[in-house]
mmCIF file with all atom_site columns, C-alpha atoms in Angstrom:
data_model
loop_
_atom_site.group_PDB
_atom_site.id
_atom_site.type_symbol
_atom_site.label_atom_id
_atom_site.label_alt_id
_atom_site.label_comp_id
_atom_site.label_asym_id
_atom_site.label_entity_id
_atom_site.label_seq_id
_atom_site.pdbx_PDB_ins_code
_atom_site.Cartn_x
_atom_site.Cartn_y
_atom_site.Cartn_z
_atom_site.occupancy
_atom_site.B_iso_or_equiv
_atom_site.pdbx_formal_charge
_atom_site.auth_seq_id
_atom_site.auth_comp_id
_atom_site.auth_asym_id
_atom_site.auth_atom_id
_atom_site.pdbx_PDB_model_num
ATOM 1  C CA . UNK N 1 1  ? 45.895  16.092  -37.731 1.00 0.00 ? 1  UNK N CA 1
ATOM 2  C CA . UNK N 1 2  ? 47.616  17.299  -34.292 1.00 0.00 ? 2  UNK N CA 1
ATOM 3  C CA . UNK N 1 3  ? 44.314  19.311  -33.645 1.00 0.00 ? 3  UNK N CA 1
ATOM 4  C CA . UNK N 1 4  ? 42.021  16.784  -34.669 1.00 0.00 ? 4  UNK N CA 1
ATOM 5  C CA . UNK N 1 5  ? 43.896  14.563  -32.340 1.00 0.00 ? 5  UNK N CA 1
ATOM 6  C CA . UNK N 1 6  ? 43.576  17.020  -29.418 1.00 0.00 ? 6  UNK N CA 1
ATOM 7  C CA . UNK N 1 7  ? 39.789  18.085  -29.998 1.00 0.00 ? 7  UNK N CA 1
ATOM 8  C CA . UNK N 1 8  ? 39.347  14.068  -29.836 1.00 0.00 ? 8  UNK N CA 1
ATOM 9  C CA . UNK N 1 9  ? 40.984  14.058  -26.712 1.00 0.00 ? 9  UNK N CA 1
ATOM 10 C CA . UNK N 1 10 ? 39.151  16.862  -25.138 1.00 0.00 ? 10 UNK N CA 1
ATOM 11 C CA . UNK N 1 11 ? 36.304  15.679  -26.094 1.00 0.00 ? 11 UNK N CA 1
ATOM 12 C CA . UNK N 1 12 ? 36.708  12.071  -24.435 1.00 0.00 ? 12 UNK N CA 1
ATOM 13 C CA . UNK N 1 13 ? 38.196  14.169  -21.374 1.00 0.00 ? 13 UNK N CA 1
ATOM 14 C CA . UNK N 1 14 ? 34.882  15.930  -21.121 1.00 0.00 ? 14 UNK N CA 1
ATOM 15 C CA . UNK N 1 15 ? 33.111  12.788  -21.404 1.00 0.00 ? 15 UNK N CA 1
ATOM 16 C CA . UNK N 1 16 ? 34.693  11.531  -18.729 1.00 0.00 ? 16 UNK N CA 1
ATOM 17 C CA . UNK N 1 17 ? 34.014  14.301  -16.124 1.00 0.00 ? 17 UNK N CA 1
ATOM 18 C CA . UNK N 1 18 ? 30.819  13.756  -17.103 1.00 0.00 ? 18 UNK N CA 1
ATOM 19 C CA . UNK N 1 19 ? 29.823  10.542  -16.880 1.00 0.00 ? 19 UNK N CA 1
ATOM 20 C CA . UNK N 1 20 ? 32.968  8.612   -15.757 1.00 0.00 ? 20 UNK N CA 1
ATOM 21 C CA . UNK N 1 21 ? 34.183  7.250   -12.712 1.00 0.00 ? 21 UNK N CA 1
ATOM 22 C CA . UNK N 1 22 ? 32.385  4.993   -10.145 1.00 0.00 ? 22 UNK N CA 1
ATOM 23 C CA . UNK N 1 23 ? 28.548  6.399   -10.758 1.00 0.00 ? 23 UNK N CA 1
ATOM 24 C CA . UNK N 1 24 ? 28.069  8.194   -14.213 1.00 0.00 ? 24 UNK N CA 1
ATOM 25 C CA . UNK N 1 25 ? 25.617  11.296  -13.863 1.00 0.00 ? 25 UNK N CA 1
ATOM 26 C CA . UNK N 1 26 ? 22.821  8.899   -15.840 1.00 0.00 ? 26 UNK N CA 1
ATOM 27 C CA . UNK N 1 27 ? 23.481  6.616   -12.396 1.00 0.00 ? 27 UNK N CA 1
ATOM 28 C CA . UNK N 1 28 ? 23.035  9.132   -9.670  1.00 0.00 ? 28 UNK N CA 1
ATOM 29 C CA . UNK N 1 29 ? 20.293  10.467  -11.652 1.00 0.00 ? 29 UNK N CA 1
ATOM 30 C CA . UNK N 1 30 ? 18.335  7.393   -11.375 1.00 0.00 ? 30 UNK N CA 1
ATOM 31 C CA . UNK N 1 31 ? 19.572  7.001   -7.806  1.00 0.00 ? 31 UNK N CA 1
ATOM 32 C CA . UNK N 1 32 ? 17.834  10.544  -6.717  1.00 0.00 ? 32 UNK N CA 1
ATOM 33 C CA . UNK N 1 33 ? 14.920  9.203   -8.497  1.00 0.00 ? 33 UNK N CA 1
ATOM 34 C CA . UNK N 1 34 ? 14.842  6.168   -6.660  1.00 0.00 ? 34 UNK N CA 1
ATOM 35 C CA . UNK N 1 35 ? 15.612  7.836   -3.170  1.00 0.00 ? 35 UNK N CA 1
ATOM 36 C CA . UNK N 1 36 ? 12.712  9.985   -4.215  1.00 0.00 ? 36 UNK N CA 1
ATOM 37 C CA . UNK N 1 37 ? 10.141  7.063   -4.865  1.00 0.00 ? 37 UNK N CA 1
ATOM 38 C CA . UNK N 1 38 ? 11.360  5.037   -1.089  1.00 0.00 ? 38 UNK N CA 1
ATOM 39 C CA . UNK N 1 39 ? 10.844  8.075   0.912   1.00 0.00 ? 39 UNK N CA 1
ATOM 40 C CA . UNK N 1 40 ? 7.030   8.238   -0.663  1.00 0.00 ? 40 UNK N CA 1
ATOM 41 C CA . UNK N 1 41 ? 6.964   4.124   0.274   1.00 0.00 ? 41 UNK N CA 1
ATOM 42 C CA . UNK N 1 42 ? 8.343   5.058   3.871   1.00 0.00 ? 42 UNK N CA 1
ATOM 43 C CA . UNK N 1 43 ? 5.964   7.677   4.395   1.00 0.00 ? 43 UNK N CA 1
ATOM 44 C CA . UNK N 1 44 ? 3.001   5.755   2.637   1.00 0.00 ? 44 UNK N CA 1
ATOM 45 C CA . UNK N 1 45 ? 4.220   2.435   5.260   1.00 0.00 ? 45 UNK N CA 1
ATOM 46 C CA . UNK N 1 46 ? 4.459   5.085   7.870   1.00 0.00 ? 46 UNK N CA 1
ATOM 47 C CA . UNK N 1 47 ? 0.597   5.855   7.351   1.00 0.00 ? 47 UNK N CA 1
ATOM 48 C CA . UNK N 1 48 ? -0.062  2.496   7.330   1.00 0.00 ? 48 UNK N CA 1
ATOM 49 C CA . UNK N 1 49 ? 1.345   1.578   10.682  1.00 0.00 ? 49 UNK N CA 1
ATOM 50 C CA . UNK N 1 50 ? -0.342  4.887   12.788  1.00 0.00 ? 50 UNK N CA 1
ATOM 51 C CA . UNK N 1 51 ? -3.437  3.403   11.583  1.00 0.00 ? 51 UNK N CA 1
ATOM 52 C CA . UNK N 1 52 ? -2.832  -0.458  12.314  1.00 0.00 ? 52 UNK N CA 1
ATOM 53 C CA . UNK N 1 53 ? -1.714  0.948   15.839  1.00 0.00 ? 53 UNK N CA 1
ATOM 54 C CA . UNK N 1 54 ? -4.805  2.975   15.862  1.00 0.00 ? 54 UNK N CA 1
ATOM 55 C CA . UNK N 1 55 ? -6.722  -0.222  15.493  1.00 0.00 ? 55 UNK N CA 1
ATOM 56 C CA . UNK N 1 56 ? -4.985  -2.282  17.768  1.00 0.00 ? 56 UNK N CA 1
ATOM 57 C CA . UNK N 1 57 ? -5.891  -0.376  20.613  1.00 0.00 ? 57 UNK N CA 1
ATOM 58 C CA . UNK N 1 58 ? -9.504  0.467   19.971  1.00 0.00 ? 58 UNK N CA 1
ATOM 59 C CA . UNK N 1 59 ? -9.378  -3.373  19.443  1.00 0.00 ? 59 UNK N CA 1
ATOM 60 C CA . UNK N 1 60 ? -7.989  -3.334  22.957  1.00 0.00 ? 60 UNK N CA 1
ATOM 61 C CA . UNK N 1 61 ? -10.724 -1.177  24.887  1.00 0.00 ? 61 UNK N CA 1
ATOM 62 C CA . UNK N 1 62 ? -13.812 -0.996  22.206  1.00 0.00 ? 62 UNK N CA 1
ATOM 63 C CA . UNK N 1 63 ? -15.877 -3.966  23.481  1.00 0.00 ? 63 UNK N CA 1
ATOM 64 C CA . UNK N 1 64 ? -18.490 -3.346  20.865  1.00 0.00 ? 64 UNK N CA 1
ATOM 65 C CA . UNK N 1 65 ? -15.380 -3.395  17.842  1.00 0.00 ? 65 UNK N CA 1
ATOM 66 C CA . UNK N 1 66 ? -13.968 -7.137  19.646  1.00 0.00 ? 66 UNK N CA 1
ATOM 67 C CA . UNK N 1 67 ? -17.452 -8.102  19.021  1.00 0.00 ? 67 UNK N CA 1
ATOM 68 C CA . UNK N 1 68 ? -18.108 -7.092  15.377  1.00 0.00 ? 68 UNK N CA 1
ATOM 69 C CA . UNK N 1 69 ? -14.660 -8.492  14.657  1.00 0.00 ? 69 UNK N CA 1
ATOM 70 C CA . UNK N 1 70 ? -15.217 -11.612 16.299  1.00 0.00 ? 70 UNK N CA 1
ATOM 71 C CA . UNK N 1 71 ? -18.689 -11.998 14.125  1.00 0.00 ? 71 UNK N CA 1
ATOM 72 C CA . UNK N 1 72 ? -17.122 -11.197 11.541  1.00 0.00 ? 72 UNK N CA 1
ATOM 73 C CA . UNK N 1 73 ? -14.193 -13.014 11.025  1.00 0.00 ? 73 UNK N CA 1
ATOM 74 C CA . UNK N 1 74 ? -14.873 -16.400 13.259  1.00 0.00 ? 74 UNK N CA 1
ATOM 75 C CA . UNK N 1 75 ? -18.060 -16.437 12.218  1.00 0.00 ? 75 UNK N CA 1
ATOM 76 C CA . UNK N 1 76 ? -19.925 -15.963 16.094  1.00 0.00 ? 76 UNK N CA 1
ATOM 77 C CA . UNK N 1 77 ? -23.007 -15.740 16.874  1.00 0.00 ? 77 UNK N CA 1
ATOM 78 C CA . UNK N 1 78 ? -24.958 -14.231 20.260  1.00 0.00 ? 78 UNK N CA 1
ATOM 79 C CA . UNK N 1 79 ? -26.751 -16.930 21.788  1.00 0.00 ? 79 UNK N CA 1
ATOM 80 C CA . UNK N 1 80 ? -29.972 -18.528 20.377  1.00 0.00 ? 80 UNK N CA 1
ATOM 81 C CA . UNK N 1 81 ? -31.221 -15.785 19.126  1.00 0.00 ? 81 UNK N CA 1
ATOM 82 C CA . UNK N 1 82 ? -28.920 -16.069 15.837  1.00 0.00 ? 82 UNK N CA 1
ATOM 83 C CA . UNK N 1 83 ? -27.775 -18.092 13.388  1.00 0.00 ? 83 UNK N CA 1
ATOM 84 C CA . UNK N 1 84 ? -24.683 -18.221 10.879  1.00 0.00 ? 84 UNK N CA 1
ATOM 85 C CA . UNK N 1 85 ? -25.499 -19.545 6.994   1.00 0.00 ? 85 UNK N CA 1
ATOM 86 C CA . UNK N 1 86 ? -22.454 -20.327 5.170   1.00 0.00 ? 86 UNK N CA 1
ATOM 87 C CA . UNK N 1 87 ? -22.381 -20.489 1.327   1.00 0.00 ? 87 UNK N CA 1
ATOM 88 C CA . UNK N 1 88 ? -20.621 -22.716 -1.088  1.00 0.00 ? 88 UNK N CA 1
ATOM 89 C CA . UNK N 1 89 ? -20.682 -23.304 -4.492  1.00 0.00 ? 89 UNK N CA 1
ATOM 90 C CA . UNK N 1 90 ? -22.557 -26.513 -3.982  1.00 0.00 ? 90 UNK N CA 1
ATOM 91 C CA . UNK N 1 91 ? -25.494 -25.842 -1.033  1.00 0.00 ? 91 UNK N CA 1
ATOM 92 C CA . UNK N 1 92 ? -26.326 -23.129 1.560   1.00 0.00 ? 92 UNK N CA 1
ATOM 93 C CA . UNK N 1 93 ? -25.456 -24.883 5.036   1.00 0.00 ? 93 UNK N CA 1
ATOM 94 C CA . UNK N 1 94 ? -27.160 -23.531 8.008   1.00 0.00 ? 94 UNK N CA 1
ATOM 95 C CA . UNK N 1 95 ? -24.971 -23.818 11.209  1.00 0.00 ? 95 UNK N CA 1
ATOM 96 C CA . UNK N 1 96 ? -26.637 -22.888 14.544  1.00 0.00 ? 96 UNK N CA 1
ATOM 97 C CA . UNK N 1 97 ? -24.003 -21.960 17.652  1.00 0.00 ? 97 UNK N CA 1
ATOM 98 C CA . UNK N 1 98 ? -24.362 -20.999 21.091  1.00 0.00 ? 98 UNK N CA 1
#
């Protein structure tokens, strides 16, 4: 019984080491994981911004890019010589600028 007694406590004593105190080995597994997976994010985010940056300053100097953008996204024309149709689910609506 003694030795059954010990063996128990051994055993729960090697548990312990294991996986006790303030992060269990299952934790700081998951931890390294996740450290693992936000460095990839940084570095992915990291990518992202060198190319936003990139853009920003060709948007800056690259006359023929301020154009296209400004086409594209407000919808601008160059002078009478174009015209802008817009589509919605209803009609087409044509909308001359100059």
């Amino acid at each position: 019984m003694r030795r059954l007694v010990l063996v128990l406590l051994l055993g729960v004593a090697i548990y312990f080491a294991i996986q006790g105190g303030e992060y269990s080995t299952t934790d700081l597994f998951r931890q390294r994981t996740r450290g693992h997976m936000l460095r990839a994010r940084i570095d992915s985010l990291g990518t992202a911004v060198d190319s936003l940056q990139k853009l920003k300053r060709r948007l800056a100097t690259d006359v023929a890019l301020q154009e296209r953008v400004a086409r594209e996204v407000n919808g601008m024309v160059r002078g009478d010589k174009e015209l802008v149709y817009r589509f919605t689910d209803t009609a087409v609506v044509r909308v001359e600028r100059k």
